[in-house]
PDB file of C-alpha atoms in Angstrom:
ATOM      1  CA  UNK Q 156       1.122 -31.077  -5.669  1.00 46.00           C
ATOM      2  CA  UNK Q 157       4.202 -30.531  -3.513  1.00 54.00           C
ATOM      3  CA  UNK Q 158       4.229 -29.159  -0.168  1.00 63.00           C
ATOM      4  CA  UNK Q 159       6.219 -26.510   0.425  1.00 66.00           C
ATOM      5  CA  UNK Q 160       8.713 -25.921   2.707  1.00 72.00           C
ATOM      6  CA  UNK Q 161       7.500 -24.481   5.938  1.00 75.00           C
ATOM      7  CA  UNK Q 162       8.981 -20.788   6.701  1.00 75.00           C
ATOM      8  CA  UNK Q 163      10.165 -20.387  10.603  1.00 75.00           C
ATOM      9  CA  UNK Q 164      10.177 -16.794  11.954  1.00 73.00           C
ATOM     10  CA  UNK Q 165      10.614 -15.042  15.367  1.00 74.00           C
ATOM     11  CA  UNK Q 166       7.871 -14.027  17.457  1.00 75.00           C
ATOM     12  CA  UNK Q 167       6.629 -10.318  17.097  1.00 81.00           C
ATOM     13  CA  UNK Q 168       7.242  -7.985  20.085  1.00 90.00           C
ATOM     14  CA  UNK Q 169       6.648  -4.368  18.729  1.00 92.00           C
ATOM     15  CA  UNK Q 170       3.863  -3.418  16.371  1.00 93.00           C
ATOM     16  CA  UNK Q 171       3.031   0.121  14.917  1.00 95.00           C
ATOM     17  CA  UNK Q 172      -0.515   1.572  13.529  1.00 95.00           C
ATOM     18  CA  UNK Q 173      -0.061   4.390  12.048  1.00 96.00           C
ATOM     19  CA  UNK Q 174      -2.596   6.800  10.175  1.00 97.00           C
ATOM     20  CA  UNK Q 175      -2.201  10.168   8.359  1.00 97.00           C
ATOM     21  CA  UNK Q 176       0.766   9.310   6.412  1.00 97.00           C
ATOM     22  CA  UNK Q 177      -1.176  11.069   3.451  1.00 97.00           C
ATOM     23  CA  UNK Q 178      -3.482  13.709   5.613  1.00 97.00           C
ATOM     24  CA  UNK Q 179      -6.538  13.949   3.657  1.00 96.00           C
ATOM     25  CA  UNK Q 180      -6.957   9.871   4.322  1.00 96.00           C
ATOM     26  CA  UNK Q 181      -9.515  10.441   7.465  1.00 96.00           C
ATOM     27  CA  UNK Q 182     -10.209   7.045   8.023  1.00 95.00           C
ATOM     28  CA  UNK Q 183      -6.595   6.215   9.361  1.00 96.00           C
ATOM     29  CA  UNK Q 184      -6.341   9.477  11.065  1.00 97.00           C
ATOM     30  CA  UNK Q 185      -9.719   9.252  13.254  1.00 97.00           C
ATOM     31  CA  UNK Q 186      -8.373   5.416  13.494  1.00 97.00           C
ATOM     32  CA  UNK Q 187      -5.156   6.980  15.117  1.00 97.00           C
ATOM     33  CA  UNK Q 188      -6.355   9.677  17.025  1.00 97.00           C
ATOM     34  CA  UNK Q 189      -9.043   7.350  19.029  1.00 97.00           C
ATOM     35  CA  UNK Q 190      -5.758   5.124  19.792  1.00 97.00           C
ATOM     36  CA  UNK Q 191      -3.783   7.752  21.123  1.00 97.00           C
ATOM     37  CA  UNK Q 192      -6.766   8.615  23.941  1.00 97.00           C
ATOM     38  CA  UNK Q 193      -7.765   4.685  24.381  1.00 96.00           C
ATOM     39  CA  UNK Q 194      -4.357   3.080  23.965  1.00 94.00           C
ATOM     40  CA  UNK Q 195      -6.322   0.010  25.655  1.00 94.00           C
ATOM     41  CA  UNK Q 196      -8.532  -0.708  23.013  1.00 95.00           C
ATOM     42  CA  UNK Q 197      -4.598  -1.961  21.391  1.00 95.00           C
ATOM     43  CA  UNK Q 198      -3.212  -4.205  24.305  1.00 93.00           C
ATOM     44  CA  UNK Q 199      -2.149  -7.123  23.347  1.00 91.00           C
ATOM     45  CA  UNK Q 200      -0.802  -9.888  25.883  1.00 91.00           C
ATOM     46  CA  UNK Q 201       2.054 -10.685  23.976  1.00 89.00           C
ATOM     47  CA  UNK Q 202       3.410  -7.771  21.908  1.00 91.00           C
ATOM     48  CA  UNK Q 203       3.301  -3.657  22.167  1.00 94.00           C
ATOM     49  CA  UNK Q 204       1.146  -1.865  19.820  1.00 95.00           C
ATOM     50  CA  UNK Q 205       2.048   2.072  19.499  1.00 96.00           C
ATOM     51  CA  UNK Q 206      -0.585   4.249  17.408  1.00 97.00           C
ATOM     52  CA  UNK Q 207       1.001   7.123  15.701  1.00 96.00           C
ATOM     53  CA  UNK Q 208      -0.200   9.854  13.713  1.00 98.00           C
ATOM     54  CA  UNK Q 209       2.538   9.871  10.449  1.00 97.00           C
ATOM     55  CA  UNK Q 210       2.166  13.407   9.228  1.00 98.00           C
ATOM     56  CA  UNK Q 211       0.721  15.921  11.382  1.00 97.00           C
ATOM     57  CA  UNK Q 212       1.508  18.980   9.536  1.00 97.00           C
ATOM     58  CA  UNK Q 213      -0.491  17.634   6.608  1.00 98.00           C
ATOM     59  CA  UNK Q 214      -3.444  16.297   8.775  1.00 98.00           C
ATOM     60  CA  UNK Q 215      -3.684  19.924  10.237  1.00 97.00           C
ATOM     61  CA  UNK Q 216      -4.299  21.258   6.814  1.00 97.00           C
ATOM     62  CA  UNK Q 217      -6.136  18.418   5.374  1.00 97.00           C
ATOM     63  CA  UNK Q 218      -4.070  18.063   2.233  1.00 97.00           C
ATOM     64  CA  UNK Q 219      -2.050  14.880   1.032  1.00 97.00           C
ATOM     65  CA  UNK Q 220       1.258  16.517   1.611  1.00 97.00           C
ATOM     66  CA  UNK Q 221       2.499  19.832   2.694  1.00 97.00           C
ATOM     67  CA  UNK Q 222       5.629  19.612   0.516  1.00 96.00           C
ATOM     68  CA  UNK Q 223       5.913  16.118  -1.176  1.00 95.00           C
ATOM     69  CA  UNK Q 224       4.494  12.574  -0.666  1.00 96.00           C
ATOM     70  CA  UNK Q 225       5.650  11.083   2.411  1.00 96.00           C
ATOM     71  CA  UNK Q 226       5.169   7.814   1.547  1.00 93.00           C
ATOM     72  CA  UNK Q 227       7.984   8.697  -1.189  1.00 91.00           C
ATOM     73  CA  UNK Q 228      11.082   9.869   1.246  1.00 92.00           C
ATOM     74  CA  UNK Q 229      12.085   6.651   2.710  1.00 90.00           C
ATOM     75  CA  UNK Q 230      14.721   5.996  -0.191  1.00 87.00           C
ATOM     76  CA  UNK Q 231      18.209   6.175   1.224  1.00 86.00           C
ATOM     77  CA  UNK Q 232      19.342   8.937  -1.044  1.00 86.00           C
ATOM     78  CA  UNK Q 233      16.682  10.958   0.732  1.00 88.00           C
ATOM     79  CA  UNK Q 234      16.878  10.029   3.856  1.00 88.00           C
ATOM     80  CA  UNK Q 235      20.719  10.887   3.579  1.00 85.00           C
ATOM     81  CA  UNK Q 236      20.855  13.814   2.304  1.00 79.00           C
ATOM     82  CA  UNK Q 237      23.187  16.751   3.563  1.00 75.00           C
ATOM     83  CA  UNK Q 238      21.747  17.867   6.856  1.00 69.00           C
ATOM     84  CA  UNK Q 239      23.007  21.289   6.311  1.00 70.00           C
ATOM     85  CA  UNK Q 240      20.493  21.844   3.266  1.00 77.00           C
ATOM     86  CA  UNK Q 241      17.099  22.891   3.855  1.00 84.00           C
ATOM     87  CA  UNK Q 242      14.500  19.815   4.101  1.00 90.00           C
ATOM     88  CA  UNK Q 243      10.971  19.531   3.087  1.00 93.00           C
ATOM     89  CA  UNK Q 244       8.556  19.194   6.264  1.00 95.00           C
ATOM     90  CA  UNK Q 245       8.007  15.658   5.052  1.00 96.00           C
ATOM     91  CA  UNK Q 246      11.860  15.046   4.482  1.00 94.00           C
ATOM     92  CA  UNK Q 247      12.404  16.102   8.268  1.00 94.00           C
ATOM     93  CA  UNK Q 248       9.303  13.949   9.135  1.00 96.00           C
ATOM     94  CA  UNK Q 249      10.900  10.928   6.930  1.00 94.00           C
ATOM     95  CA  UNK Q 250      13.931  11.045   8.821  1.00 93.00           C
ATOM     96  CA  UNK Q 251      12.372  11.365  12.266  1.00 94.00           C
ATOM     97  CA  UNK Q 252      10.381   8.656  11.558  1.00 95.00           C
ATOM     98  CA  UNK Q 253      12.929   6.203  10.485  1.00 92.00           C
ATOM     99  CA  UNK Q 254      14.993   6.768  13.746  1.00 92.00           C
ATOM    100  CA  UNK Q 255      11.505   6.032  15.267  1.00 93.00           C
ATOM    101  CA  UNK Q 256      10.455   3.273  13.681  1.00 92.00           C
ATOM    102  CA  UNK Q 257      13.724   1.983  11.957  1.00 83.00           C
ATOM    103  CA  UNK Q 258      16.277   1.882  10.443  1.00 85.00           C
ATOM    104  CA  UNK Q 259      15.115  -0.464   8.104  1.00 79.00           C
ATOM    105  CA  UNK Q 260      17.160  -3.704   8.154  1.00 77.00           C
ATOM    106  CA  UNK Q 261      18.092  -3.075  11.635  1.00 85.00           C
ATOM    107  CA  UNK Q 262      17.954  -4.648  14.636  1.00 85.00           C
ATOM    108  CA  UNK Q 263      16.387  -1.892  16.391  1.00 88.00           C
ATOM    109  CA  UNK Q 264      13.538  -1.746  13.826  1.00 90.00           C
ATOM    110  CA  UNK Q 265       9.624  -2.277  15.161  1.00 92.00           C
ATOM    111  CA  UNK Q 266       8.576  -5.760  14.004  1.00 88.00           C
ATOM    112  CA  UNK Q 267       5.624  -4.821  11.899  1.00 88.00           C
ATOM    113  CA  UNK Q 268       4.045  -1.240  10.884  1.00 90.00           C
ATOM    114  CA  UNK Q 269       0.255  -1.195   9.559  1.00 92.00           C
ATOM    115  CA  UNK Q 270      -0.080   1.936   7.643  1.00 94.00           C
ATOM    116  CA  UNK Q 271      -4.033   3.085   7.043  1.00 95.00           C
ATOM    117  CA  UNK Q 272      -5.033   4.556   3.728  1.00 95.00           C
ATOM    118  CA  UNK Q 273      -8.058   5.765   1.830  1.00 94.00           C
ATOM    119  CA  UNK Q 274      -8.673   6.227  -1.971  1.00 94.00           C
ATOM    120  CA  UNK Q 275     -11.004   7.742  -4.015  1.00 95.00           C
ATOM    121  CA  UNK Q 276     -11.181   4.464  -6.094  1.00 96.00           C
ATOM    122  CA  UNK Q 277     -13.448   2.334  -5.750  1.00 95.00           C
ATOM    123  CA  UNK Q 278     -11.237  -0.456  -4.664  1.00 94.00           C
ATOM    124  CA  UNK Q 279     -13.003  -1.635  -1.474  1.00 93.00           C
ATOM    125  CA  UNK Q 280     -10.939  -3.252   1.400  1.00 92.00           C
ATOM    126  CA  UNK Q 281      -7.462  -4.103   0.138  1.00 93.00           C
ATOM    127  CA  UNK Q 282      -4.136  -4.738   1.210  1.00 93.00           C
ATOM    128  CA  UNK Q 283      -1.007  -3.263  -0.660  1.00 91.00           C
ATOM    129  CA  UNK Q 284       1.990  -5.708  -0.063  1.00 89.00           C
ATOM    130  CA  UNK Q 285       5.691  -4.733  -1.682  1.00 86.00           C
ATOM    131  CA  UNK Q 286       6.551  -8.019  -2.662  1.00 86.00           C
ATOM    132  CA  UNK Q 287       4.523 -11.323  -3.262  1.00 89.00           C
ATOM    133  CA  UNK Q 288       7.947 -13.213  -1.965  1.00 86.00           C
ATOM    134  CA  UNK Q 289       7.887 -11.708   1.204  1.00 82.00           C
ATOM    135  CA  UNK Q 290       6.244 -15.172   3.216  1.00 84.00           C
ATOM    136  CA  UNK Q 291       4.992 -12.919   6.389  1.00 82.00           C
ATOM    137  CA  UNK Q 292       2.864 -10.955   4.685  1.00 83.00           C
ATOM    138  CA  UNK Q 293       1.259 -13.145   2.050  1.00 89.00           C
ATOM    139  CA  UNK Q 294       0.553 -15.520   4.717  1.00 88.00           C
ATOM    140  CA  UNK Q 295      -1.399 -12.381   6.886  1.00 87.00           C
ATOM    141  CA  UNK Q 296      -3.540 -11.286   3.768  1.00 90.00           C
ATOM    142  CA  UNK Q 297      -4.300 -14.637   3.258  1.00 91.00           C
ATOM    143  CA  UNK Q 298      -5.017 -14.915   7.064  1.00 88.00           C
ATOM    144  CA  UNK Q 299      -7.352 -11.040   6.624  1.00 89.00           C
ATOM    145  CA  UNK Q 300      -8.992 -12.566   3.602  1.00 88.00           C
ATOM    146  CA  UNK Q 301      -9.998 -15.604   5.626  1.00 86.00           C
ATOM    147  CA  UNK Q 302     -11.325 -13.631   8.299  1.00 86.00           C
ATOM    148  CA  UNK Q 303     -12.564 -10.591   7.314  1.00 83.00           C
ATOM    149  CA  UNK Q 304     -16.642 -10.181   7.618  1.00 73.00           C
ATOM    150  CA  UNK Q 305     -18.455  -8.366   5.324  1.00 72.00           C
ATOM    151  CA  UNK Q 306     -17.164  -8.719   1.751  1.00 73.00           C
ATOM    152  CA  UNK Q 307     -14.037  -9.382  -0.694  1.00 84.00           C
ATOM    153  CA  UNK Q 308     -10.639  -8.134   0.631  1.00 92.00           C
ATOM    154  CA  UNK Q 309      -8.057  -7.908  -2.777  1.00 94.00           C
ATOM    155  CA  UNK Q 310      -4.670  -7.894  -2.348  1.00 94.00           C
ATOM    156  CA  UNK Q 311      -2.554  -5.969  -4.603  1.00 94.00           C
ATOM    157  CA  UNK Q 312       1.720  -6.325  -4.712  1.00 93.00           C
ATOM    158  CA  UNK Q 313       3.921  -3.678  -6.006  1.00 89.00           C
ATOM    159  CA  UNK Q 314       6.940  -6.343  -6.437  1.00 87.00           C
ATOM    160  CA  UNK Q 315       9.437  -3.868  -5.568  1.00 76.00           C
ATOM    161  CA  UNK Q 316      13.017  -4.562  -5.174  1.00 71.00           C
ATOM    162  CA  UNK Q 317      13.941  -4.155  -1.474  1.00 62.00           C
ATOM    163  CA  UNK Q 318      16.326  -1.170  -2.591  1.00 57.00           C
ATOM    164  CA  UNK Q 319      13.378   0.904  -3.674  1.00 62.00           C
ATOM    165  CA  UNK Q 320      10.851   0.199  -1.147  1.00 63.00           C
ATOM    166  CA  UNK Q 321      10.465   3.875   0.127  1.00 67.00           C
ATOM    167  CA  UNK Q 322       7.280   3.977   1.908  1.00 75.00           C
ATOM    168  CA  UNK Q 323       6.730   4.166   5.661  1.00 81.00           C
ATOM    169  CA  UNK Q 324       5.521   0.547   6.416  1.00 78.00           C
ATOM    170  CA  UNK Q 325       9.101  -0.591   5.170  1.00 73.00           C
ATOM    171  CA  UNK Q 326      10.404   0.628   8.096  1.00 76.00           C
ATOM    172  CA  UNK Q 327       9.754  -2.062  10.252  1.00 70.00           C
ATOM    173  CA  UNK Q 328      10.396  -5.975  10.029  1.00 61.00           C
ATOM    174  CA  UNK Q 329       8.299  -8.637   9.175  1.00 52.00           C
ATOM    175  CA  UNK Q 330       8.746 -11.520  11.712  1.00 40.00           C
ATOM    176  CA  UNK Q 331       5.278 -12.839  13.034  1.00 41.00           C
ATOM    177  CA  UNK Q 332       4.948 -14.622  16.519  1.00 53.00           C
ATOM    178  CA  UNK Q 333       1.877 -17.184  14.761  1.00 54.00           C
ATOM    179  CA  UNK Q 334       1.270 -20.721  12.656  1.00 68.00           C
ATOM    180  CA  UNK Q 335      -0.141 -20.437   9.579  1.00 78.00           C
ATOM    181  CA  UNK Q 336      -0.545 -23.732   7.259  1.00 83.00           C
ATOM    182  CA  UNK Q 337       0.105 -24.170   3.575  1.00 87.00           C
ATOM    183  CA  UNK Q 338      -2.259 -22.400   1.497  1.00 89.00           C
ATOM    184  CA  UNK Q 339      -3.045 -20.327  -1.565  1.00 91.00           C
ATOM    185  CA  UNK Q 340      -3.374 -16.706  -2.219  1.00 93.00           C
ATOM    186  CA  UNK Q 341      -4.909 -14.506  -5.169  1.00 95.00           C
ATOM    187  CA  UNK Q 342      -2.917 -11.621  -5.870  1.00 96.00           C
ATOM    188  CA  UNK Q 343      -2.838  -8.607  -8.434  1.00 97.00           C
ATOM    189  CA  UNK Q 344       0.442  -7.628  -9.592  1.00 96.00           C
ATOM    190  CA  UNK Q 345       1.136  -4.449 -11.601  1.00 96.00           C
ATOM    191  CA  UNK Q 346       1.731  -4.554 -15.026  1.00 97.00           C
ATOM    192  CA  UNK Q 347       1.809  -0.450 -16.324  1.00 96.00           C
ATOM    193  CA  UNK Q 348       0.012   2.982 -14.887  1.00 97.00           C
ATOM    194  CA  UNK Q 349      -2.179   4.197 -17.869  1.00 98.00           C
ATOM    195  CA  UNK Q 350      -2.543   7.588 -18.462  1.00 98.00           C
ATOM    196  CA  UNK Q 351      -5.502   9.842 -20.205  1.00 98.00           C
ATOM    197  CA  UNK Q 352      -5.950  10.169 -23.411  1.00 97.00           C
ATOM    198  CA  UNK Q 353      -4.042  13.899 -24.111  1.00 97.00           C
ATOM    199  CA  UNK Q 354      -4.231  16.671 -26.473  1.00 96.00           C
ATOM    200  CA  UNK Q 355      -1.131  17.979 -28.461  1.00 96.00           C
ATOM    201  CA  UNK Q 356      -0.701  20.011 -25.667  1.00 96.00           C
ATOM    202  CA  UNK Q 357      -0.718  17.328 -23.503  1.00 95.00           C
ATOM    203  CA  UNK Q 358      -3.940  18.341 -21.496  1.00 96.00           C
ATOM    204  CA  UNK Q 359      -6.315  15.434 -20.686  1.00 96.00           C
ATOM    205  CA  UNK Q 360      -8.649  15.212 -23.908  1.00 97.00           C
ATOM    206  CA  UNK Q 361     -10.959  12.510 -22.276  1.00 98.00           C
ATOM    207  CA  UNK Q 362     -12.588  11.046 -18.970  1.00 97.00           C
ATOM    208  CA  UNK Q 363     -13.046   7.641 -17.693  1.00 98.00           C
ATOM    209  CA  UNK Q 364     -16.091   5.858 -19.793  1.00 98.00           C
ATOM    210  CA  UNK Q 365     -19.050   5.730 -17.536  1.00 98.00           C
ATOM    211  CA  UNK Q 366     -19.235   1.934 -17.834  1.00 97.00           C
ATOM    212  CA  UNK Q 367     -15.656   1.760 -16.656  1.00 98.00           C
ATOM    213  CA  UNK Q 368     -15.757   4.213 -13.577  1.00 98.00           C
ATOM    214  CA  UNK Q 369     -16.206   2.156 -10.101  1.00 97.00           C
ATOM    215  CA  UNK Q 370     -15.225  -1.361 -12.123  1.00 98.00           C
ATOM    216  CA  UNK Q 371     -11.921  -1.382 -10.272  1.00 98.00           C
ATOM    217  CA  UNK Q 372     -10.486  -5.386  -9.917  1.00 97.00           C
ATOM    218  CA  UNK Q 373     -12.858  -5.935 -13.074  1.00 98.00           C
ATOM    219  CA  UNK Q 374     -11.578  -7.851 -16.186  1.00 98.00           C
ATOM    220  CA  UNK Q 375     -10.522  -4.971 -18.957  1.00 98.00           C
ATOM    221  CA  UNK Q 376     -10.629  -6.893 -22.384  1.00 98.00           C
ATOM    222  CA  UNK Q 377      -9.087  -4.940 -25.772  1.00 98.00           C
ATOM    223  CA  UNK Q 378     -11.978  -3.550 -27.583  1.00 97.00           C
ATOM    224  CA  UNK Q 379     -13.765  -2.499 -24.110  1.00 98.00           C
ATOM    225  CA  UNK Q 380     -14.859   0.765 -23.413  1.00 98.00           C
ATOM    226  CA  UNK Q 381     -12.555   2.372 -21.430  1.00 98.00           C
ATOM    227  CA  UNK Q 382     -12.305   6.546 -22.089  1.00 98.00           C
ATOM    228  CA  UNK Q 383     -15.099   8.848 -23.262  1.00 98.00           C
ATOM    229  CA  UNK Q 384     -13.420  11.881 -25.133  1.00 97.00           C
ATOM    230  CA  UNK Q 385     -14.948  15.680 -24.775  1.00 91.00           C
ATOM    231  CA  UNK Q 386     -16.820  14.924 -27.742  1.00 93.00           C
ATOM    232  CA  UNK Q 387     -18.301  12.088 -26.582  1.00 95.00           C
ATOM    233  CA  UNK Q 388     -16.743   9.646 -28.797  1.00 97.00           C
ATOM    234  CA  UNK Q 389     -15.875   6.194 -27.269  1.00 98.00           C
ATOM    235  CA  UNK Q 390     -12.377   4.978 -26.615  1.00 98.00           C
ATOM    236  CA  UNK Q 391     -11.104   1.540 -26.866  1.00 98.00           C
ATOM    237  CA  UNK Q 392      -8.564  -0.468 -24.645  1.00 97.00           C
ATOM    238  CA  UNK Q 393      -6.065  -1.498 -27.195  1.00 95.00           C
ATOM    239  CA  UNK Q 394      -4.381  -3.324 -24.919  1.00 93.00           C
ATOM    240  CA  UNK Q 395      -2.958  -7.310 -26.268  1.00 93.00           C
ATOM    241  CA  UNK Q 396      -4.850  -9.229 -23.180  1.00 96.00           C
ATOM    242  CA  UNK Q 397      -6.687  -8.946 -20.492  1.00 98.00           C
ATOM    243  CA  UNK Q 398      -5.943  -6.847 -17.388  1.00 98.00           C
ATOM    244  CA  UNK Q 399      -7.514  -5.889 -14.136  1.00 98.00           C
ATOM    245  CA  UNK Q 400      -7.299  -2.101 -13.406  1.00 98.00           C
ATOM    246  CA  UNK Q 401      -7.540  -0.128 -10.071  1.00 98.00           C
ATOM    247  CA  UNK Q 402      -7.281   2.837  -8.494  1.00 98.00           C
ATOM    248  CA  UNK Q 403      -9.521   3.470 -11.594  1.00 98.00           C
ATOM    249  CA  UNK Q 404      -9.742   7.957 -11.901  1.00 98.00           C
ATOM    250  CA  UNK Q 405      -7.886   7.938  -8.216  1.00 97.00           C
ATOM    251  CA  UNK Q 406      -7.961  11.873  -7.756  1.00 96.00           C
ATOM    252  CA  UNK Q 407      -4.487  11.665  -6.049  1.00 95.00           C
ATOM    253  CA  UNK Q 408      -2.936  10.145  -8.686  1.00 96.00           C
ATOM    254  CA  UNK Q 409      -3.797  12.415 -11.501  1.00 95.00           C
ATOM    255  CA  UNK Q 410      -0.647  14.692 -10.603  1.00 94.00           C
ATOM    256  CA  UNK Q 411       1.714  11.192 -11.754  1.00 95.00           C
ATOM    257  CA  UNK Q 412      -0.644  10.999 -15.269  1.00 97.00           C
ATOM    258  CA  UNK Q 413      -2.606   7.891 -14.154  1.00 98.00           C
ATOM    259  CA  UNK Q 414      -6.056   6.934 -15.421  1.00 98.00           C
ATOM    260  CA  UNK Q 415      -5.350   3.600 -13.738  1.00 98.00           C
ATOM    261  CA  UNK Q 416      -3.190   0.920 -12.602  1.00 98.00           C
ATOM    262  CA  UNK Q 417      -3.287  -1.862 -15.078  1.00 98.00           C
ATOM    263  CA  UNK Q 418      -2.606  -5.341 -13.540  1.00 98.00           C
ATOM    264  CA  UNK Q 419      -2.859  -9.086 -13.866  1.00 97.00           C
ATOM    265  CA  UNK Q 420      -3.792 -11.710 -11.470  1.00 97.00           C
ATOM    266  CA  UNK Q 421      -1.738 -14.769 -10.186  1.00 96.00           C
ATOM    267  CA  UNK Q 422      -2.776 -17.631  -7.578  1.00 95.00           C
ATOM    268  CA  UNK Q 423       0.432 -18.214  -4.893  1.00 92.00           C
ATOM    269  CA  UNK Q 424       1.212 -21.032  -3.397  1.00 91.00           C
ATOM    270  CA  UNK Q 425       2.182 -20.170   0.480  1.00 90.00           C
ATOM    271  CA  UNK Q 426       4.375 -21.943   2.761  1.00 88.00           C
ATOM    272  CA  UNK Q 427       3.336 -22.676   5.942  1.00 86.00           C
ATOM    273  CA  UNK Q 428       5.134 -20.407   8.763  1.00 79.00           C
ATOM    274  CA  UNK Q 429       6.045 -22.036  12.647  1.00 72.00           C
ATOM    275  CA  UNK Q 430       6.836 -19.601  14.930  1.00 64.00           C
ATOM    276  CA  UNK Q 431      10.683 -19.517  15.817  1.00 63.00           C
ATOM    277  CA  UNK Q 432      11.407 -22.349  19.260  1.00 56.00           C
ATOM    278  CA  UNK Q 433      13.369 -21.358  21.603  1.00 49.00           C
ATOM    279  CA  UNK Q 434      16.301 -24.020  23.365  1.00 46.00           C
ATOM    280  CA  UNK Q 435      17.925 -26.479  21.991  1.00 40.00           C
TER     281      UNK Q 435
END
């Protein structure tokens, strides 16, 4: 097998933690919240790390958004729009939040923002990455997954172009001040959202099966069981091939008609990264 070239990128400086971006997700927010009255238990002796608590309206009422998702206002034709008209609370928090952290693409921007998130899935510990090309952050889940005590740690990439990355983390950079060697890395990458079975009136006629609820990350074959209708009457995949679904009955998600995220699963081949050297 061929090596692959090795990746060089600058050393990180500025680093952001940031909980509450949905504020219902407690885990991130109590995460947050204990940073911002023990900022020590975050020094680092060679780069910043600023906790910040994303959407505080939201967190205050304890509902995913006051207005609309947060983590879906980062898009330039949002974050641009006319000053002049009135703007959602998470619009106005968007925009604050990308002078803060951002512009993206910028010079200015923070190096690297770790945004905390719950789901009512039963996905376990996993890491949501927007691209599988992006060689910083394949190489740090592949670093977590080494590292992390206690059980599996999936990693799950959306494969977004750049253009439509419109979530908070994409704020900041990616450059990473570390080595890491040539390695592999299994990812999940999506392949469609499936939605509940419906009624003619397009009401949900059935319910994940029983044998399917809490399987996220495990193999979905056609023929399974995968819905159980009001009636009780079995429903098949009738998908082609095999897939691997999560965020299997995610209660946030039922609003965008999504049983699950069908996806299948690919083995990278990583690069190794050295950390920029200064002089000549």
């Amino acid at each position: 097998m061929t090596s692959a070239p090795a990746v060089t990128f600058a050393p990180l400086s500025r680093v952001a933690v940031v909980g509450g971006t949905h504020g219902n997700e407690m885990s991130g927010i109590f995460l947050a919240r204990h940073w911002l009255k023990n900022p020590s238990d975050l020094k680092r002796s060679t780069f910043s790390v600023m906790p910040l608590v994303a959407n505080q309206q939201a967190v205050e009422r304890c509902v995913r958004y006051v207005d609309q998702d947060l983590n879906r206002c980062f898009l330039p034709e949002i974050l641009n729009v006319d000053s002049n008209q009135t703007l959602s609370s998470e619009v106005t928090r968007a925009r604050e939040l990308n002078r803060l952290l951002g512009p993206q693409g910028s010079e200015e921007a923070i190096d690297l923002i770790i945004d905390l998130h719950n789901t009512t899935a039963n996905i376990g510990d996993c890491l949501l990455v927007k691209n599988s090309s992006d060689h910083f952050v394949t190489q740090m889940a592949s670093y977590v997954q080494r590292n992390l005590a206690g059980g599996a740690c999936h990693v799950f990439a959306f494969e977004l172009a750049a253009e439509r990355v419109c979530d908070l983390s994409s704020r900041g950079k990616h450059d990473f001040g570390t080595e890491f060697p040539e390695c592999e890395l299994e990812i999940y990458r999506p392949l469609k959202n499936v939605d509940f079975p419906r009624d003619v009136d397009r009401n949900i006629s059935a319910i994940i099966h029983p044998e399917r609820q809490d399987m996220d990350w495990v193999p979905l074959n056609p023929g399974d069981a995968v819905f159980l209708s009001l009636g009780e009457e079995t429903i098949a995949y009738d998908g082609d091939s095999t897939v691997y679904p999560i965020f299997i009955n995610e209660a946030a998600y039922y609003e965008t008609k999504t049983a699950f995220c069908a996806t299948d699963r690919v083995m990278l081949q990583l690069p190794p990264i050295h950390r920029e050297r200064s002089g000549g």
